[in-house]
mmCIF file of C-alpha atoms in Angstrom:
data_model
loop_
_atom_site.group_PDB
_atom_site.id
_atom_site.type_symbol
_atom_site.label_atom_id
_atom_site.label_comp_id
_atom_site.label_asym_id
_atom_site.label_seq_id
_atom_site.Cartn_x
_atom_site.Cartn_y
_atom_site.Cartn_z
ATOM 1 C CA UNK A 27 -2.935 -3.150 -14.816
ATOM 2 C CA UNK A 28 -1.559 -2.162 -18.057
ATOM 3 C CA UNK A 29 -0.211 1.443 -16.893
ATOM 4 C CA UNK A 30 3.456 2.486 -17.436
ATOM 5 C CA UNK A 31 5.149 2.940 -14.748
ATOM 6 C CA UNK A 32 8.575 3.347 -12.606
ATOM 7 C CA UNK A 33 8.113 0.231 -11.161
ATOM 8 C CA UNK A 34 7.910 2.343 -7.826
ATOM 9 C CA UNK A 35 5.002 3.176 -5.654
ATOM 10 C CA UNK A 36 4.827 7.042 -6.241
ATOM 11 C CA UNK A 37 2.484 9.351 -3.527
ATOM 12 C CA UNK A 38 0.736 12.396 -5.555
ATOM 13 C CA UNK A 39 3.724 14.911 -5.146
ATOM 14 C CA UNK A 40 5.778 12.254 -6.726
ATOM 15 C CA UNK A 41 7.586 10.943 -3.619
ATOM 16 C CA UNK A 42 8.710 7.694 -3.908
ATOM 17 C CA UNK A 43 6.568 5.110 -1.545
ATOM 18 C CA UNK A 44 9.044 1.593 0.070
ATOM 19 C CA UNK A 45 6.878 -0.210 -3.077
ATOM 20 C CA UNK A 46 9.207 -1.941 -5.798
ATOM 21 C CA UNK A 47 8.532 -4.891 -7.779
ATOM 22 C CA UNK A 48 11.510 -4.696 -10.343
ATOM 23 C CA UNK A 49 15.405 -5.293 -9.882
ATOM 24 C CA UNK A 50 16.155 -1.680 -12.260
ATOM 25 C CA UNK A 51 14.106 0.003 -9.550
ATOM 26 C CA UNK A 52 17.174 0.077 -7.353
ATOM 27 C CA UNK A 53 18.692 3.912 -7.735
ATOM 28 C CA UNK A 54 15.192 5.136 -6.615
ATOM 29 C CA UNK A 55 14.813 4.986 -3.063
ATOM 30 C CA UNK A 56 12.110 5.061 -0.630
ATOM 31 C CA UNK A 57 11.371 9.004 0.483
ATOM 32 C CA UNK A 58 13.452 10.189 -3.058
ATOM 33 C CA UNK A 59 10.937 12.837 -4.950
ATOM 34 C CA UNK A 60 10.750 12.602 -8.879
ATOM 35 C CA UNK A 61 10.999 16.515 -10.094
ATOM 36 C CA UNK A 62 11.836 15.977 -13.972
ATOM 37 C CA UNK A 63 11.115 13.405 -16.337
ATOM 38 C CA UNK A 64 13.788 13.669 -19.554
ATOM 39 C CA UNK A 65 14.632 17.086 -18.405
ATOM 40 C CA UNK A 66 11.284 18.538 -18.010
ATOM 41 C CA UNK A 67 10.173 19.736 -14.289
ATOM 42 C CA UNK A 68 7.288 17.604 -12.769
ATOM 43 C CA UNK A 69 4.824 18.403 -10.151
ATOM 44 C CA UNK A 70 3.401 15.001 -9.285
ATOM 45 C CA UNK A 71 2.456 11.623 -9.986
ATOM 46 C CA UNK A 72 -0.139 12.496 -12.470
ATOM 47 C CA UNK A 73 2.338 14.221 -14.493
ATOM 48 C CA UNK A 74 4.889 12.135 -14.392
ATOM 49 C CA UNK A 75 2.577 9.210 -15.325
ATOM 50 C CA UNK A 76 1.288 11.184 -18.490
ATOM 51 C CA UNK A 77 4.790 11.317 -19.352
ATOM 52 C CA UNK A 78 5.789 7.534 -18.839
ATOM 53 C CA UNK A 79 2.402 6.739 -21.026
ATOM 54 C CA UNK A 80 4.183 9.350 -23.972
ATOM 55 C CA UNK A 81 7.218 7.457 -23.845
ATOM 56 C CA UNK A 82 5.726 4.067 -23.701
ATOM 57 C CA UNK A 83 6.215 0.762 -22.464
ATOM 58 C CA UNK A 84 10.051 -0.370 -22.998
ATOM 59 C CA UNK A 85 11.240 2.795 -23.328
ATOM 60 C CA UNK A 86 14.225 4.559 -21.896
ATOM 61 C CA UNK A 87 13.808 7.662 -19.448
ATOM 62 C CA UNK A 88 16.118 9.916 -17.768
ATOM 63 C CA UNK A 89 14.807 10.659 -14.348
ATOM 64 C CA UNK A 90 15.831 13.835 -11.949
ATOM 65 C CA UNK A 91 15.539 12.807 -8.335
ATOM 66 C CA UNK A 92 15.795 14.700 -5.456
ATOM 67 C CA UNK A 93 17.437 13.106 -2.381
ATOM 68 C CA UNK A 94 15.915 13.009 1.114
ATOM 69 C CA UNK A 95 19.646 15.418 1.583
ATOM 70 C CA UNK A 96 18.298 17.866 -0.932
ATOM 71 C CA UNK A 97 21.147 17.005 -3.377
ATOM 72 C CA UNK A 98 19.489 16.053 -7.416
ATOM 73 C CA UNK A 99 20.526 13.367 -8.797
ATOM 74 C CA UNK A 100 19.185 11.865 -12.687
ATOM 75 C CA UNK A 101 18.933 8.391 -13.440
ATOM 76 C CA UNK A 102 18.384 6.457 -16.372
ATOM 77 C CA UNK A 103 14.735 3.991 -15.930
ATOM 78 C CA UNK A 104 13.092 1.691 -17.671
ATOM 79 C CA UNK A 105 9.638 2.040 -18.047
ATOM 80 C CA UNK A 106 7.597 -0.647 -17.245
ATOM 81 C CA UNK A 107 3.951 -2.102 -17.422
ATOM 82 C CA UNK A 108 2.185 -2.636 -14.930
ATOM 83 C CA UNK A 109 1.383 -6.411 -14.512
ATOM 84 C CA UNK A 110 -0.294 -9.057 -12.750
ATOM 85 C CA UNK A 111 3.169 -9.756 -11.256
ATOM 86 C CA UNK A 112 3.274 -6.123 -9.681
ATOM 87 C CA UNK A 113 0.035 -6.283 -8.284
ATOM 88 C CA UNK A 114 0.625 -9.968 -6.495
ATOM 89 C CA UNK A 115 4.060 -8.723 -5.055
ATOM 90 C CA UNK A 116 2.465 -5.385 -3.894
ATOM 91 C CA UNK A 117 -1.083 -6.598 -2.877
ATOM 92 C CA UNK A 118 -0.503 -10.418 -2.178
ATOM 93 C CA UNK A 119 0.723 -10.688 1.098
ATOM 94 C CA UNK A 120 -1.904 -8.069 2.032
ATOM 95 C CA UNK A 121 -4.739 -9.953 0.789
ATOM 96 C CA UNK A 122 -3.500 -13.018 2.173
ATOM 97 C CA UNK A 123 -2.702 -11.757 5.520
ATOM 98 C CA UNK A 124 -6.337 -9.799 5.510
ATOM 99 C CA UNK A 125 -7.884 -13.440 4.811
ATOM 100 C CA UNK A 126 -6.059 -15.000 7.447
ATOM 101 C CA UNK A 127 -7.190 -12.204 10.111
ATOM 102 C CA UNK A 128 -10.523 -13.052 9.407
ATOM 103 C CA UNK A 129 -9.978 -16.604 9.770
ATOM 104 C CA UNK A 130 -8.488 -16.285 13.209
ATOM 105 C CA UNK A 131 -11.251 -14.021 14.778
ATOM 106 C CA UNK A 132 -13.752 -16.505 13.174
ATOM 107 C CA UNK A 133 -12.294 -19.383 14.894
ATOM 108 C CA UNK A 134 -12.698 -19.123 18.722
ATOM 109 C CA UNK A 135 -16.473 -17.441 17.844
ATOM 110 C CA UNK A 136 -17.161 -20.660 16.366
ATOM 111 C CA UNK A 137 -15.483 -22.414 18.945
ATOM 112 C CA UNK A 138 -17.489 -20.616 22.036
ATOM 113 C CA UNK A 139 -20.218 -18.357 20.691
ATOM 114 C CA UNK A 140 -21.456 -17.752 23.948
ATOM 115 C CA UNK A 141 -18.136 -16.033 25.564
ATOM 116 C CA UNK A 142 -18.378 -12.219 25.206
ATOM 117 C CA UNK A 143 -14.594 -12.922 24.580
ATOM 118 C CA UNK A 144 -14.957 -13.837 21.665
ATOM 119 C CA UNK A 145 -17.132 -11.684 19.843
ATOM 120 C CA UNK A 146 -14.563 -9.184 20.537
ATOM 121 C CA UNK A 147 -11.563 -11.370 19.439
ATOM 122 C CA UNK A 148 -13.811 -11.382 16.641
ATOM 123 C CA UNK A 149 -14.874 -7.672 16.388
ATOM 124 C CA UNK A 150 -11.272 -6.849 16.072
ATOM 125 C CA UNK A 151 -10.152 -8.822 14.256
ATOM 126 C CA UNK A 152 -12.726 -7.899 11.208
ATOM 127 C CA UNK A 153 -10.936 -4.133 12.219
ATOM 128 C CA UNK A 154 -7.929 -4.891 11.765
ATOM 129 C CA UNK A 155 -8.221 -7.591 8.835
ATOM 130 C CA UNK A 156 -10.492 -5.498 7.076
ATOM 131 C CA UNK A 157 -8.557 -2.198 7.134
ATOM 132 C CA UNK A 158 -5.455 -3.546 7.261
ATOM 133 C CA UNK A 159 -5.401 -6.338 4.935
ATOM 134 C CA UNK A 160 -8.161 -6.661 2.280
ATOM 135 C CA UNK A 161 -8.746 -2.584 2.397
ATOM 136 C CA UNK A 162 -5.187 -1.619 2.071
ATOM 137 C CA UNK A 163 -4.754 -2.071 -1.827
ATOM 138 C CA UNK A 164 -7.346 0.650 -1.786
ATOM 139 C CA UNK A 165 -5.287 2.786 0.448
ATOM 140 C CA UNK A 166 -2.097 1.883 -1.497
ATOM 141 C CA UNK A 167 -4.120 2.971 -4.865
ATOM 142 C CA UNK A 168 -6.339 5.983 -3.598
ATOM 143 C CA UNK A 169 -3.997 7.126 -0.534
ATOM 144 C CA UNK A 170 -6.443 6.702 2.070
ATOM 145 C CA UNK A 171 -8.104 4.288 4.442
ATOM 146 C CA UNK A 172 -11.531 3.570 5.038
ATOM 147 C CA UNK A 173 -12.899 5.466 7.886
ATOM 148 C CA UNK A 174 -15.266 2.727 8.976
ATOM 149 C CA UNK A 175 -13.106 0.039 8.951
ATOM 150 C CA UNK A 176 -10.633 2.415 11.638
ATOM 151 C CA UNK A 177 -13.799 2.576 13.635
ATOM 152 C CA UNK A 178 -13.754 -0.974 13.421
ATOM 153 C CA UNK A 179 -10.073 -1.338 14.632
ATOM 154 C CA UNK A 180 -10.959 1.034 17.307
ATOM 155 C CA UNK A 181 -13.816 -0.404 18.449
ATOM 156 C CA UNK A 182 -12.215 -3.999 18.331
ATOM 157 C CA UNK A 183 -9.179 -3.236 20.780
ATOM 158 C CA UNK A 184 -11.143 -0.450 22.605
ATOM 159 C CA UNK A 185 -13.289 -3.890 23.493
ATOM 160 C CA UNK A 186 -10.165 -6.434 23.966
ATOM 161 C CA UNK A 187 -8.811 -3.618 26.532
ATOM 162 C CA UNK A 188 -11.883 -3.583 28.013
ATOM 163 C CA UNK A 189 -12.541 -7.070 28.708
ATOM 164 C CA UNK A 190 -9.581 -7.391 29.945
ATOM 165 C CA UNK A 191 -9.830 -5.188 32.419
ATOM 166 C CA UNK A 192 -12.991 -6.483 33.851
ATOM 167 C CA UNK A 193 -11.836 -10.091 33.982
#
């Protein structure tokens, strides 16, 4: 919070992630690459990000963008902060959603504890809730998912398909 930024989700080579939280963001599409930032070549996010923190917050910025065709196009961007806003409209439904998982494999365990059923219902949902939901901010900020919650998911539906074979 508090970083300049394209108000676009940007991977590490500087391709631009389906993340927006800003109406300007529009002429920068989902699989577009940043490769210059006012007319100087970039080779990633980190650069680019050093160079939105020179300009500043506010400030103007002509972008060079290579299409998903190959064809460069440059843009004019604002740059923005990043806010409490941005991180609710990114990681909000996320959180919320994670929450909820765990809420609904909770349920039928406390409902019928003794059902083997339901410690799996249970088992994958904490998977899939975990990983998917409350872990994915850390996958959207680091680029990468826990391995232990995966083994989680895995283990959850592995269980589910299991189950449901034997009944």
């Amino acid at each position: 919070i508090g970083r300049p930024w394209l108000a676009v989700g940007l991977l590490p080579s500087g391709q631009v992630l389906p993340v927006a939280t800003r109406d300007d963001s529009g002429s920068l599409s989902f699989q577009d690459r940043v490769v210059s930032v006012d007319g100087a070549a970039v080779a990633g996010a980190d650069e680019i990000d050093a160079r939105l923190a020179a300009i500043g917050t506010g400030g103007r910025v002509r972008i060079g963008v290579e299409r998903p065709t190959g064809r460069v196009d440059t843009i004019d961007a604002t740059v923005h902060s990043f806010d409490g806003a941005d991180y609710w409209a990114i990681f909000g439904p996320l959180l919320v959603g994670g929450v909820l998982g765990l809420l609904l494999g909770i349920a039928p365990l406390v409902s019928r504890p003794d059902l083997p059923v339901s410690w799996a219902w249970f088992l994958f949902n904490i998977g899939v809730s975990c990983n998917f939901g409350l872990l994915a901010l850390d996958w959207a900020l680091v680029h990468r998912f826990a391995p232990w919650g995966v083994l989680f998911g895995a283990l959850g539906a592995g269980g589910l398909i299991h189950l449901g074979l034997a009944l």
